[in-house]
């Protein structure tokens, strides 16, 4: 009971910030996660308050994992079948190569390889949601929260910019409705921006862009589990027994995805789960923003944005070059 009381002030603070972010998003059309980040950063001085700190920490970790786990309700194996094996294979190649490009570029820019994994996964899979899921399994480090925050800010901004520019770019290249939908779904980072961009072109492009994006989201768990296995092998190689196990939220994600694939789930249930997941992610991002140190963010400079930009250009170029073979 005492523990719940100690967590309550921080959880309530993050929840209020999350609600404010959703309100601003609905009225001004900008991504709710971006508003949650900015509001959280503005209130970062409250993190040091003894009454709020524990609850903010809890929200940034456990509520985040609930939000990621519930994403499983949005995915079904049938999506992969409907998209076709060629497009699915292209998405696998795009995701894997984007992460590898992120690792190589991070090293060349003088940053840690784990930051390249974080940004590459965010760009290759599903933006802020992927960044938070990957960050949840990466080893603790001094700059982990800062790196996560930088990735979320950068990937959200680039996703919003892509939502505006990519439909225009597709029209200039004379892409048909099918190729436009695949291009938008395979390259724009966040789901909401994919939907916005796709349906701004046509219903056909919107449907295909959304389907393509959901298949990308389905690869989130295999990528996160692969990262865990690599970490396990690395730690075993250096002779430590503190190898990470598979977190419970990943298991729940997979179970929910299987349930959604095997059984006919009422749309009201999946829609409710989607709303809860979105709200949990927005609230947890607000908490991550509160944990941030603005001075540290400024000190990092332009390298993280440059890295994210190059990863974004990589996946867009790769998809465009491969569209004719689909």
PDB file of C-alpha atoms in Angstrom:
ATOM      1  CA  UNK A   1       0.000   0.000   0.000  1.00  0.00           C
ATOM      2  CA  UNK A   2       2.842   2.373   0.885  1.00  0.00           C
ATOM      3  CA  UNK A   3       4.528   1.658  -2.448  1.00  0.00           C
ATOM      4  CA  UNK A   4       1.360   2.510  -4.376  1.00  0.00           C
ATOM      5  CA  UNK A   5       1.063   5.803  -2.480  1.00  0.00           C
ATOM      6  CA  UNK A   6       4.663   6.652  -3.325  1.00  0.00           C
ATOM      7  CA  UNK A   7       4.075   5.944  -7.039  1.00  0.00           C
ATOM      8  CA  UNK A   8       0.734   7.732  -7.351  1.00  0.00           C
ATOM      9  CA  UNK A   9       1.907  11.391  -7.579  1.00  0.00           C
ATOM     10  CA  UNK A  10       4.330  10.678 -10.428  1.00  0.00           C
ATOM     11  CA  UNK A  11       1.874   8.454 -12.329  1.00  0.00           C
ATOM     12  CA  UNK A  12      -0.886  11.061 -12.012  1.00  0.00           C
ATOM     13  CA  UNK A  13       1.461  13.823 -13.180  1.00  0.00           C
ATOM     14  CA  UNK A  14       2.489  11.828 -16.282  1.00  0.00           C
ATOM     15  CA  UNK A  15      -1.163  10.969 -16.967  1.00  0.00           C
ATOM     16  CA  UNK A  16      -2.208  14.630 -16.840  1.00  0.00           C
ATOM     17  CA  UNK A  17       0.624  15.546 -19.212  1.00  0.00           C
ATOM     18  CA  UNK A  18      -0.437  12.700 -21.529  1.00  0.00           C
ATOM     19  CA  UNK A  19      -4.043  13.911 -21.568  1.00  0.00           C
ATOM     20  CA  UNK A  20      -2.870  17.439 -22.332  1.00  0.00           C
ATOM     21  CA  UNK A  21      -0.751  16.107 -25.205  1.00  0.00           C
ATOM     22  CA  UNK A  22      -3.715  14.222 -26.681  1.00  0.00           C
ATOM     23  CA  UNK A  23      -5.897  17.342 -26.375  1.00  0.00           C
ATOM     24  CA  UNK A  24      -3.299  19.489 -28.168  1.00  0.00           C
ATOM     25  CA  UNK A  25      -2.820  16.826 -30.843  1.00  0.00           C
ATOM     26  CA  UNK A  26      -6.535  16.689 -31.628  1.00  0.00           C
ATOM     27  CA  UNK A  27      -6.799  20.485 -31.878  1.00  0.00           C
ATOM     28  CA  UNK A  28      -3.582  21.300 -33.730  1.00  0.00           C
ATOM     29  CA  UNK A  29      -2.961  18.167 -35.792  1.00  0.00           C
ATOM     30  CA  UNK A  30       0.615  17.518 -34.630  1.00  0.00           C
ATOM     31  CA  UNK A  31       1.700  14.088 -33.253  1.00  0.00           C
ATOM     32  CA  UNK A  32       0.579  13.488 -29.657  1.00  0.00           C
ATOM     33  CA  UNK A  33       3.913  11.849 -28.805  1.00  0.00           C
ATOM     34  CA  UNK A  34       5.776  14.987 -29.816  1.00  0.00           C
ATOM     35  CA  UNK A  35       3.534  17.135 -27.608  1.00  0.00           C
ATOM     36  CA  UNK A  36       4.004  14.655 -24.736  1.00  0.00           C
ATOM     37  CA  UNK A  37       7.778  14.911 -25.092  1.00  0.00           C
ATOM     38  CA  UNK A  38       7.825  18.699 -25.199  1.00  0.00           C
ATOM     39  CA  UNK A  39       5.469  19.062 -22.229  1.00  0.00           C
ATOM     40  CA  UNK A  40       7.437  16.446 -20.296  1.00  0.00           C
ATOM     41  CA  UNK A  41      10.730  18.250 -20.942  1.00  0.00           C
ATOM     42  CA  UNK A  42       9.143  21.529 -19.811  1.00  0.00           C
ATOM     43  CA  UNK A  43       8.199  19.855 -16.515  1.00  0.00           C
ATOM     44  CA  UNK A  44      11.506  18.018 -16.043  1.00  0.00           C
ATOM     45  CA  UNK A  45      12.238  20.029 -12.875  1.00  0.00           C
ATOM     46  CA  UNK A  46       9.478  18.024 -11.151  1.00  0.00           C
ATOM     47  CA  UNK A  47      11.457  14.794 -11.606  1.00  0.00           C
ATOM     48  CA  UNK A  48      13.786  15.746  -8.793  1.00  0.00           C
ATOM     49  CA  UNK A  49      10.858  16.207  -6.420  1.00  0.00           C
ATOM     50  CA  UNK A  50      10.822  13.272  -4.001  1.00  0.00           C
ATOM     51  CA  UNK A  51       7.041  12.838  -4.265  1.00  0.00           C
ATOM     52  CA  UNK A  52       7.046  12.469  -8.066  1.00  0.00           C
ATOM     53  CA  UNK A  53      10.316  10.754  -8.922  1.00  0.00           C
ATOM     54  CA  UNK A  54       9.313   7.149  -8.111  1.00  0.00           C
ATOM     55  CA  UNK A  55       6.045   7.378 -10.058  1.00  0.00           C
ATOM     56  CA  UNK A  56       7.739   8.960 -13.093  1.00  0.00           C
ATOM     57  CA  UNK A  57      10.336   6.157 -13.092  1.00  0.00           C
ATOM     58  CA  UNK A  58       7.553   3.562 -12.886  1.00  0.00           C
ATOM     59  CA  UNK A  59       5.614   5.144 -15.747  1.00  0.00           C
ATOM     60  CA  UNK A  60       8.693   5.430 -17.977  1.00  0.00           C
ATOM     61  CA  UNK A  61       9.381   1.693 -17.621  1.00  0.00           C
ATOM     62  CA  UNK A  62       6.337  -0.405 -16.651  1.00  0.00           C
ATOM     63  CA  UNK A  63       3.573   1.655 -18.304  1.00  0.00           C
ATOM     64  CA  UNK A  64       5.770   1.799 -21.403  1.00  0.00           C
ATOM     65  CA  UNK A  65       5.960  -2.001 -21.500  1.00  0.00           C
ATOM     66  CA  UNK A  66       2.173  -2.307 -21.174  1.00  0.00           C
ATOM     67  CA  UNK A  67       1.780  -0.009 -24.189  1.00  0.00           C
ATOM     68  CA  UNK A  68       4.240  -2.014 -26.286  1.00  0.00           C
ATOM     69  CA  UNK A  69       2.684  -5.365 -25.278  1.00  0.00           C
ATOM     70  CA  UNK A  70      -0.793  -4.244 -26.356  1.00  0.00           C
ATOM     71  CA  UNK A  71       0.531  -3.457 -29.834  1.00  0.00           C
ATOM     72  CA  UNK A  72       0.211  -7.210 -30.432  1.00  0.00           C
ATOM     73  CA  UNK A  73      -3.537  -6.773 -30.870  1.00  0.00           C
ATOM     74  CA  UNK A  74      -2.893  -4.692 -33.991  1.00  0.00           C
ATOM     75  CA  UNK A  75      -1.038  -7.462 -35.846  1.00  0.00           C
ATOM     76  CA  UNK A  76      -2.226 -10.692 -37.469  1.00  0.00           C
ATOM     77  CA  UNK A  77      -0.345 -13.271 -39.514  1.00  0.00           C
ATOM     78  CA  UNK A  78      -2.940 -12.773 -42.240  1.00  0.00           C
ATOM     79  CA  UNK A  79      -1.505  -9.295 -42.884  1.00  0.00           C
ATOM     80  CA  UNK A  80       1.769 -10.856 -43.975  1.00  0.00           C
ATOM     81  CA  UNK A  81       0.004 -13.283 -46.320  1.00  0.00           C
ATOM     82  CA  UNK A  82      -2.157 -10.545 -47.821  1.00  0.00           C
ATOM     83  CA  UNK A  83       0.861  -8.398 -48.625  1.00  0.00           C
ATOM     84  CA  UNK A  84       2.690 -11.107 -50.586  1.00  0.00           C
ATOM     85  CA  UNK A  85       6.076 -12.719 -50.072  1.00  0.00           C
ATOM     86  CA  UNK A  86       8.046 -10.336 -52.315  1.00  0.00           C
ATOM     87  CA  UNK A  87       6.937  -7.236 -50.424  1.00  0.00           C
ATOM     88  CA  UNK A  88       7.406  -8.978 -47.067  1.00  0.00           C
ATOM     89  CA  UNK A  89      10.945 -10.012 -48.049  1.00  0.00           C
ATOM     90  CA  UNK A  90      11.723  -6.460 -49.155  1.00  0.00           C
ATOM     91  CA  UNK A  91      10.546  -5.154 -45.774  1.00  0.00           C
ATOM     92  CA  UNK A  92      12.797  -7.640 -43.953  1.00  0.00           C
ATOM     93  CA  UNK A  93      15.780  -6.534 -46.044  1.00  0.00           C
ATOM     94  CA  UNK A  94      14.920  -2.853 -45.491  1.00  0.00           C
ATOM     95  CA  UNK A  95      14.640  -3.268 -41.702  1.00  0.00           C
ATOM     96  CA  UNK A  96      17.821  -5.329 -41.296  1.00  0.00           C
ATOM     97  CA  UNK A  97      19.943  -3.125 -43.563  1.00  0.00           C
ATOM     98  CA  UNK A  98      18.668   0.077 -41.934  1.00  0.00           C
ATOM     99  CA  UNK A  99      19.770  -1.202 -38.512  1.00  0.00           C
ATOM    100  CA  UNK A 100      23.157  -2.251 -39.932  1.00  0.00           C
ATOM    101  CA  UNK A 101      23.559   1.133 -41.635  1.00  0.00           C
ATOM    102  CA  UNK A 102      22.717   2.773 -38.307  1.00  0.00           C
ATOM    103  CA  UNK A 103      25.410   0.776 -36.500  1.00  0.00           C
ATOM    104  CA  UNK A 104      28.075   1.573 -39.121  1.00  0.00           C
ATOM    105  CA  UNK A 105      27.197   5.277 -39.332  1.00  0.00           C
ATOM    106  CA  UNK A 106      27.042   5.622 -35.542  1.00  0.00           C
ATOM    107  CA  UNK A 107      30.579   4.252 -35.317  1.00  0.00           C
ATOM    108  CA  UNK A 108      31.795   6.565 -38.107  1.00  0.00           C
ATOM    109  CA  UNK A 109      30.211   9.571 -36.366  1.00  0.00           C
ATOM    110  CA  UNK A 110      31.901   8.695 -33.076  1.00  0.00           C
ATOM    111  CA  UNK A 111      28.764   7.472 -31.297  1.00  0.00           C
ATOM    112  CA  UNK A 112      28.030   4.172 -29.569  1.00  0.00           C
ATOM    113  CA  UNK A 113      26.854   1.241 -31.703  1.00  0.00           C
ATOM    114  CA  UNK A 114      23.856   0.750 -29.410  1.00  0.00           C
ATOM    115  CA  UNK A 115      22.652   4.213 -30.465  1.00  0.00           C
ATOM    116  CA  UNK A 116      22.837   3.050 -34.091  1.00  0.00           C
ATOM    117  CA  UNK A 117      20.724  -0.003 -33.164  1.00  0.00           C
ATOM    118  CA  UNK A 118      18.200   2.244 -31.417  1.00  0.00           C
ATOM    119  CA  UNK A 119      17.855   4.760 -34.266  1.00  0.00           C
ATOM    120  CA  UNK A 120      18.049   2.127 -37.007  1.00  0.00           C
ATOM    121  CA  UNK A 121      15.280   0.101 -35.359  1.00  0.00           C
ATOM    122  CA  UNK A 122      13.119   3.198 -34.926  1.00  0.00           C
ATOM    123  CA  UNK A 123      13.516   4.219 -38.582  1.00  0.00           C
ATOM    124  CA  UNK A 124      13.225   0.686 -39.948  1.00  0.00           C
ATOM    125  CA  UNK A 125      10.216  -0.540 -37.958  1.00  0.00           C
ATOM    126  CA  UNK A 126       7.716   1.828 -36.380  1.00  0.00           C
ATOM    127  CA  UNK A 127       9.220   5.056 -35.110  1.00  0.00           C
ATOM    128  CA  UNK A 128       8.762   6.043 -31.488  1.00  0.00           C
ATOM    129  CA  UNK A 129       7.101   2.753 -30.478  1.00  0.00           C
ATOM    130  CA  UNK A 130      10.077   0.762 -31.776  1.00  0.00           C
ATOM    131  CA  UNK A 131      12.520   3.141 -30.097  1.00  0.00           C
ATOM    132  CA  UNK A 132      10.855   2.576 -26.729  1.00  0.00           C
ATOM    133  CA  UNK A 133      10.610  -1.202 -27.167  1.00  0.00           C
ATOM    134  CA  UNK A 134      14.292  -1.482 -28.134  1.00  0.00           C
ATOM    135  CA  UNK A 135      15.369   0.882 -25.356  1.00  0.00           C
ATOM    136  CA  UNK A 136      13.474  -1.287 -22.862  1.00  0.00           C
ATOM    137  CA  UNK A 137      15.790  -4.246 -23.540  1.00  0.00           C
ATOM    138  CA  UNK A 138      19.103  -2.423 -24.009  1.00  0.00           C
ATOM    139  CA  UNK A 139      21.502  -2.510 -21.034  1.00  0.00           C
ATOM    140  CA  UNK A 140      21.309   0.373 -18.601  1.00  0.00           C
ATOM    141  CA  UNK A 141      23.806   3.153 -19.268  1.00  0.00           C
ATOM    142  CA  UNK A 142      24.458   6.739 -18.266  1.00  0.00           C
ATOM    143  CA  UNK A 143      22.913   8.210 -21.421  1.00  0.00           C
ATOM    144  CA  UNK A 144      20.186   5.658 -22.139  1.00  0.00           C
ATOM    145  CA  UNK A 145      17.258   7.988 -21.383  1.00  0.00           C
ATOM    146  CA  UNK A 146      18.892  10.842 -23.295  1.00  0.00           C
ATOM    147  CA  UNK A 147      19.499   8.656 -26.340  1.00  0.00           C
ATOM    148  CA  UNK A 148      15.930   7.349 -26.261  1.00  0.00           C
ATOM    149  CA  UNK A 149      14.572  10.872 -26.036  1.00  0.00           C
ATOM    150  CA  UNK A 150      16.746  12.102 -28.906  1.00  0.00           C
ATOM    151  CA  UNK A 151      15.624   9.199 -31.069  1.00  0.00           C
ATOM    152  CA  UNK A 152      11.938   9.786 -30.352  1.00  0.00           C
ATOM    153  CA  UNK A 153      12.188  13.521 -31.060  1.00  0.00           C
ATOM    154  CA  UNK A 154      14.131  13.000 -34.289  1.00  0.00           C
ATOM    155  CA  UNK A 155      12.101  10.120 -35.661  1.00  0.00           C
ATOM    156  CA  UNK A 156       8.783  11.847 -34.886  1.00  0.00           C
ATOM    157  CA  UNK A 157       9.867  15.067 -36.595  1.00  0.00           C
ATOM    158  CA  UNK A 158      11.147  13.199 -39.670  1.00  0.00           C
ATOM    159  CA  UNK A 159       7.977  11.103 -39.797  1.00  0.00           C
ATOM    160  CA  UNK A 160       5.796  14.218 -39.818  1.00  0.00           C
ATOM    161  CA  UNK A 161       7.944  15.789 -42.535  1.00  0.00           C
ATOM    162  CA  UNK A 162       7.756  12.577 -44.587  1.00  0.00           C
ATOM    163  CA  UNK A 163       3.962  12.533 -44.281  1.00  0.00           C
ATOM    164  CA  UNK A 164       3.873  15.899 -46.058  1.00  0.00           C
ATOM    165  CA  UNK A 165       6.635  15.408 -48.633  1.00  0.00           C
ATOM    166  CA  UNK A 166       6.457  11.727 -49.651  1.00  0.00           C
ATOM    167  CA  UNK A 167       3.002  11.843 -51.340  1.00  0.00           C
ATOM    168  CA  UNK A 168       4.235  14.813 -53.407  1.00  0.00           C
ATOM    169  CA  UNK A 169       7.451  12.969 -54.203  1.00  0.00           C
ATOM    170  CA  UNK A 170       5.511   9.831 -55.249  1.00  0.00           C
ATOM    171  CA  UNK A 171       3.331  11.905 -57.572  1.00  0.00           C
ATOM    172  CA  UNK A 172       6.413  13.518 -59.151  1.00  0.00           C
ATOM    173  CA  UNK A 173       7.807  10.020 -59.840  1.00  0.00           C
ATOM    174  CA  UNK A 174       4.472   8.974 -61.401  1.00  0.00           C
ATOM    175  CA  UNK A 175       4.071   6.014 -59.043  1.00  0.00           C
ATOM    176  CA  UNK A 176       0.740   4.184 -59.396  1.00  0.00           C
ATOM    177  CA  UNK A 177      -1.663   3.743 -56.464  1.00  0.00           C
ATOM    178  CA  UNK A 178      -0.235   0.351 -55.462  1.00  0.00           C
ATOM    179  CA  UNK A 179       3.425   1.402 -55.532  1.00  0.00           C
ATOM    180  CA  UNK A 180       2.578   4.669 -53.782  1.00  0.00           C
ATOM    181  CA  UNK A 181       0.879   2.775 -50.948  1.00  0.00           C
ATOM    182  CA  UNK A 182       3.795   0.367 -50.537  1.00  0.00           C
ATOM    183  CA  UNK A 183       6.331   3.213 -50.660  1.00  0.00           C
ATOM    184  CA  UNK A 184       4.522   5.242 -47.991  1.00  0.00           C
ATOM    185  CA  UNK A 185       3.913   2.243 -45.719  1.00  0.00           C
ATOM    186  CA  UNK A 186       7.485   0.977 -46.051  1.00  0.00           C
ATOM    187  CA  UNK A 187       9.299   4.261 -45.446  1.00  0.00           C
ATOM    188  CA  UNK A 188       7.347   6.569 -43.106  1.00  0.00           C
ATOM    189  CA  UNK A 189       8.255   5.864 -39.491  1.00  0.00           C
ATOM    190  CA  UNK A 190       5.086   6.205 -37.379  1.00  0.00           C
ATOM    191  CA  UNK A 191       1.732   4.502 -38.025  1.00  0.00           C
ATOM    192  CA  UNK A 192      -0.380   7.656 -37.684  1.00  0.00           C
ATOM    193  CA  UNK A 193       1.690   9.516 -40.278  1.00  0.00           C
ATOM    194  CA  UNK A 194       1.497   6.539 -42.671  1.00  0.00           C
ATOM    195  CA  UNK A 195      -2.298   6.589 -42.433  1.00  0.00           C
ATOM    196  CA  UNK A 196      -2.378  10.353 -42.972  1.00  0.00           C
ATOM    197  CA  UNK A 197      -0.080  10.221 -45.985  1.00  0.00           C
ATOM    198  CA  UNK A 198      -1.729   7.178 -47.588  1.00  0.00           C
ATOM    199  CA  UNK A 199      -5.310   8.392 -47.449  1.00  0.00           C
ATOM    200  CA  UNK A 200      -4.285  11.858 -48.632  1.00  0.00           C
ATOM    201  CA  UNK A 201      -3.480  10.157 -51.967  1.00  0.00           C
ATOM    202  CA  UNK A 202      -6.429   7.748 -52.309  1.00  0.00           C
ATOM    203  CA  UNK A 203      -8.357   5.066 -50.430  1.00  0.00           C
ATOM    204  CA  UNK A 204      -6.471   2.323 -52.282  1.00  0.00           C
ATOM    205  CA  UNK A 205      -3.073   3.809 -51.407  1.00  0.00           C
ATOM    206  CA  UNK A 206      -4.211   4.398 -47.831  1.00  0.00           C
ATOM    207  CA  UNK A 207      -5.354   0.786 -47.343  1.00  0.00           C
ATOM    208  CA  UNK A 208      -2.138  -0.636 -48.815  1.00  0.00           C
ATOM    209  CA  UNK A 209       0.092   1.822 -46.922  1.00  0.00           C
ATOM    210  CA  UNK A 210      -1.582   0.879 -43.626  1.00  0.00           C
ATOM    211  CA  UNK A 211      -1.260  -2.861 -44.351  1.00  0.00           C
ATOM    212  CA  UNK A 212       2.422  -2.459 -45.292  1.00  0.00           C
ATOM    213  CA  UNK A 213       3.063  -0.503 -42.122  1.00  0.00           C
ATOM    214  CA  UNK A 214       1.365  -3.107 -39.919  1.00  0.00           C
ATOM    215  CA  UNK A 215       3.599  -5.801 -41.403  1.00  0.00           C
ATOM    216  CA  UNK A 216       6.618  -3.641 -40.496  1.00  0.00           C
ATOM    217  CA  UNK A 217       5.263  -3.375 -36.944  1.00  0.00           C
ATOM    218  CA  UNK A 218       4.970  -7.189 -36.862  1.00  0.00           C
ATOM    219  CA  UNK A 219       8.753  -7.406 -37.210  1.00  0.00           C
ATOM    220  CA  UNK A 220       9.252  -5.426 -33.985  1.00  0.00           C
ATOM    221  CA  UNK A 221       9.334  -8.465 -31.714  1.00  0.00           C
ATOM    222  CA  UNK A 222      11.687 -10.599 -33.881  1.00  0.00           C
ATOM    223  CA  UNK A 223      14.103  -7.650 -33.990  1.00  0.00           C
ATOM    224  CA  UNK A 224      13.914  -7.031 -30.229  1.00  0.00           C
ATOM    225  CA  UNK A 225      14.381 -10.733 -29.472  1.00  0.00           C
ATOM    226  CA  UNK A 226      17.360 -10.820 -31.875  1.00  0.00           C
ATOM    227  CA  UNK A 227      18.904  -7.886 -29.988  1.00  0.00           C
ATOM    228  CA  UNK A 228      18.421  -9.796 -26.717  1.00  0.00           C
ATOM    229  CA  UNK A 229      20.108 -12.888 -28.158  1.00  0.00           C
ATOM    230  CA  UNK A 230      23.070 -10.832 -29.399  1.00  0.00           C
ATOM    231  CA  UNK A 231      23.406  -9.232 -25.948  1.00  0.00           C
ATOM    232  CA  UNK A 232      23.240 -12.677 -24.352  1.00  0.00           C
ATOM    233  CA  UNK A 233      26.023 -14.029 -26.563  1.00  0.00           C
ATOM    234  CA  UNK A 234      28.124 -10.921 -25.970  1.00  0.00           C
ATOM    235  CA  UNK A 235      27.782 -11.155 -22.189  1.00  0.00           C
ATOM    236  CA  UNK A 236      28.509 -14.883 -22.280  1.00  0.00           C
ATOM    237  CA  UNK A 237      31.644 -14.188 -24.304  1.00  0.00           C
ATOM    238  CA  UNK A 238      32.970 -11.782 -21.665  1.00  0.00           C
ATOM    239  CA  UNK A 239      32.248 -14.315 -18.937  1.00  0.00           C
ATOM    240  CA  UNK A 240      29.272 -12.855 -17.070  1.00  0.00           C
ATOM    241  CA  UNK A 241      26.121 -14.665 -15.996  1.00  0.00           C
ATOM    242  CA  UNK A 242      23.963 -11.541 -16.073  1.00  0.00           C
ATOM    243  CA  UNK A 243      22.556 -12.351 -19.511  1.00  0.00           C
ATOM    244  CA  UNK A 244      19.147 -10.760 -20.129  1.00  0.00           C
ATOM    245  CA  UNK A 245      16.104 -12.991 -20.372  1.00  0.00           C
ATOM    246  CA  UNK A 246      13.071 -12.402 -22.571  1.00  0.00           C
ATOM    247  CA  UNK A 247      10.955  -9.709 -20.871  1.00  0.00           C
ATOM    248  CA  UNK A 248       7.350 -10.526 -20.063  1.00  0.00           C
ATOM    249  CA  UNK A 249       5.984  -7.728 -22.240  1.00  0.00           C
ATOM    250  CA  UNK A 250       7.523  -9.348 -25.347  1.00  0.00           C
ATOM    251  CA  UNK A 251       5.864 -12.657 -24.512  1.00  0.00           C
ATOM    252  CA  UNK A 252       2.520 -10.893 -24.032  1.00  0.00           C
ATOM    253  CA  UNK A 253       2.966  -9.135 -27.386  1.00  0.00           C
ATOM    254  CA  UNK A 254       3.493 -12.457 -29.177  1.00  0.00           C
ATOM    255  CA  UNK A 255       0.574 -14.136 -27.346  1.00  0.00           C
ATOM    256  CA  UNK A 256      -1.792 -11.281 -28.275  1.00  0.00           C
ATOM    257  CA  UNK A 257      -0.606 -11.410 -31.892  1.00  0.00           C
ATOM    258  CA  UNK A 258      -1.286 -15.164 -32.027  1.00  0.00           C
ATOM    259  CA  UNK A 259      -4.735 -14.700 -30.469  1.00  0.00           C
ATOM    260  CA  UNK A 260      -5.549 -11.970 -32.991  1.00  0.00           C
ATOM    261  CA  UNK A 261      -4.396 -14.250 -35.822  1.00  0.00           C
ATOM    262  CA  UNK A 262      -6.184 -17.435 -34.750  1.00  0.00           C
ATOM    263  CA  UNK A 263      -9.437 -16.117 -33.300  1.00  0.00           C
ATOM    264  CA  UNK A 264     -11.981 -13.640 -34.593  1.00  0.00           C
ATOM    265  CA  UNK A 265     -11.622 -10.783 -32.134  1.00  0.00           C
ATOM    266  CA  UNK A 266     -14.473  -8.232 -32.103  1.00  0.00           C
ATOM    267  CA  UNK A 267     -13.344  -4.894 -33.601  1.00  0.00           C
ATOM    268  CA  UNK A 268     -14.452  -3.119 -30.416  1.00  0.00           C
ATOM    269  CA  UNK A 269     -11.910  -5.138 -28.402  1.00  0.00           C
ATOM    270  CA  UNK A 270      -8.983  -4.502 -30.759  1.00  0.00           C
ATOM    271  CA  UNK A 271      -9.922  -0.829 -31.019  1.00  0.00           C
ATOM    272  CA  UNK A 272     -10.071  -0.482 -27.236  1.00  0.00           C
ATOM    273  CA  UNK A 273      -6.692  -2.213 -26.887  1.00  0.00           C
ATOM    274  CA  UNK A 274      -5.239   0.109 -29.533  1.00  0.00           C
ATOM    275  CA  UNK A 275      -6.487   3.193 -27.665  1.00  0.00           C
ATOM    276  CA  UNK A 276      -5.118   1.911 -24.341  1.00  0.00           C
ATOM    277  CA  UNK A 277      -1.778   1.117 -25.978  1.00  0.00           C
ATOM    278  CA  UNK A 278      -1.570   4.565 -27.547  1.00  0.00           C
ATOM    279  CA  UNK A 279      -2.418   6.290 -24.281  1.00  0.00           C
ATOM    280  CA  UNK A 280       0.105   4.193 -22.331  1.00  0.00           C
ATOM    281  CA  UNK A 281       2.833   5.082 -24.850  1.00  0.00           C
ATOM    282  CA  UNK A 282       1.966   8.792 -24.756  1.00  0.00           C
ATOM    283  CA  UNK A 283       2.001   8.837 -20.936  1.00  0.00           C
ATOM    284  CA  UNK A 284       5.295   6.932 -20.782  1.00  0.00           C
ATOM    285  CA  UNK A 285       6.895   9.303 -23.308  1.00  0.00           C
ATOM    286  CA  UNK A 286       5.777  12.209 -21.129  1.00  0.00           C
ATOM    287  CA  UNK A 287       7.540  10.509 -18.198  1.00  0.00           C
ATOM    288  CA  UNK A 288      10.699   9.971 -20.266  1.00  0.00           C
ATOM    289  CA  UNK A 289      10.582  13.681 -21.131  1.00  0.00           C
ATOM    290  CA  UNK A 290      10.385  14.564 -17.434  1.00  0.00           C
ATOM    291  CA  UNK A 291      13.445  12.393 -16.764  1.00  0.00           C
ATOM    292  CA  UNK A 292      15.427  14.249 -19.424  1.00  0.00           C
ATOM    293  CA  UNK A 293      18.124  16.795 -18.899  1.00  0.00           C
ATOM    294  CA  UNK A 294      17.748  19.558 -21.499  1.00  0.00           C
ATOM    295  CA  UNK A 295      21.378  20.596 -21.115  1.00  0.00           C
ATOM    296  CA  UNK A 296      22.523  17.088 -22.035  1.00  0.00           C
ATOM    297  CA  UNK A 297      20.290  17.105 -25.120  1.00  0.00           C
ATOM    298  CA  UNK A 298      21.792  20.387 -26.326  1.00  0.00           C
ATOM    299  CA  UNK A 299      25.350  19.169 -25.708  1.00  0.00           C
ATOM    300  CA  UNK A 300      24.924  16.185 -28.046  1.00  0.00           C
ATOM    301  CA  UNK A 301      24.803  18.454 -31.124  1.00  0.00           C
ATOM    302  CA  UNK A 302      23.633  17.614 -34.634  1.00  0.00           C
ATOM    303  CA  UNK A 303      25.137  14.132 -35.023  1.00  0.00           C
ATOM    304  CA  UNK A 304      22.027  12.179 -33.867  1.00  0.00           C
ATOM    305  CA  UNK A 305      19.787  14.120 -36.280  1.00  0.00           C
ATOM    306  CA  UNK A 306      22.295  13.550 -39.078  1.00  0.00           C
ATOM    307  CA  UNK A 307      22.309   9.828 -38.295  1.00  0.00           C
ATOM    308  CA  UNK A 308      18.505   9.615 -38.326  1.00  0.00           C
ATOM    309  CA  UNK A 309      18.342  11.605 -41.559  1.00  0.00           C
ATOM    310  CA  UNK A 310      20.813   9.293 -43.329  1.00  0.00           C
ATOM    311  CA  UNK A 311      18.933   6.201 -42.117  1.00  0.00           C
ATOM    312  CA  UNK A 312      15.685   7.726 -43.393  1.00  0.00           C
ATOM    313  CA  UNK A 313      17.244   8.451 -46.791  1.00  0.00           C
ATOM    314  CA  UNK A 314      18.653   4.916 -46.919  1.00  0.00           C
ATOM    315  CA  UNK A 315      15.322   3.120 -46.398  1.00  0.00           C
ATOM    316  CA  UNK A 316      13.486   5.476 -48.787  1.00  0.00           C
ATOM    317  CA  UNK A 317      16.079   4.980 -51.534  1.00  0.00           C
ATOM    318  CA  UNK A 318      16.147   1.205 -51.085  1.00  0.00           C
ATOM    319  CA  UNK A 319      12.350   0.881 -51.323  1.00  0.00           C
ATOM    320  CA  UNK A 320      12.178   3.143 -54.397  1.00  0.00           C
ATOM    321  CA  UNK A 321      14.858   1.163 -56.208  1.00  0.00           C
ATOM    322  CA  UNK A 322      13.112  -2.148 -55.463  1.00  0.00           C
ATOM    323  CA  UNK A 323       9.515  -1.093 -56.280  1.00  0.00           C
ATOM    324  CA  UNK A 324       9.752  -2.123 -59.984  1.00  0.00           C
ATOM    325  CA  UNK A 325      10.349  -5.787 -59.043  1.00  0.00           C
ATOM    326  CA  UNK A 326       7.210  -6.064 -56.872  1.00  0.00           C
TER     327      UNK A 326
END
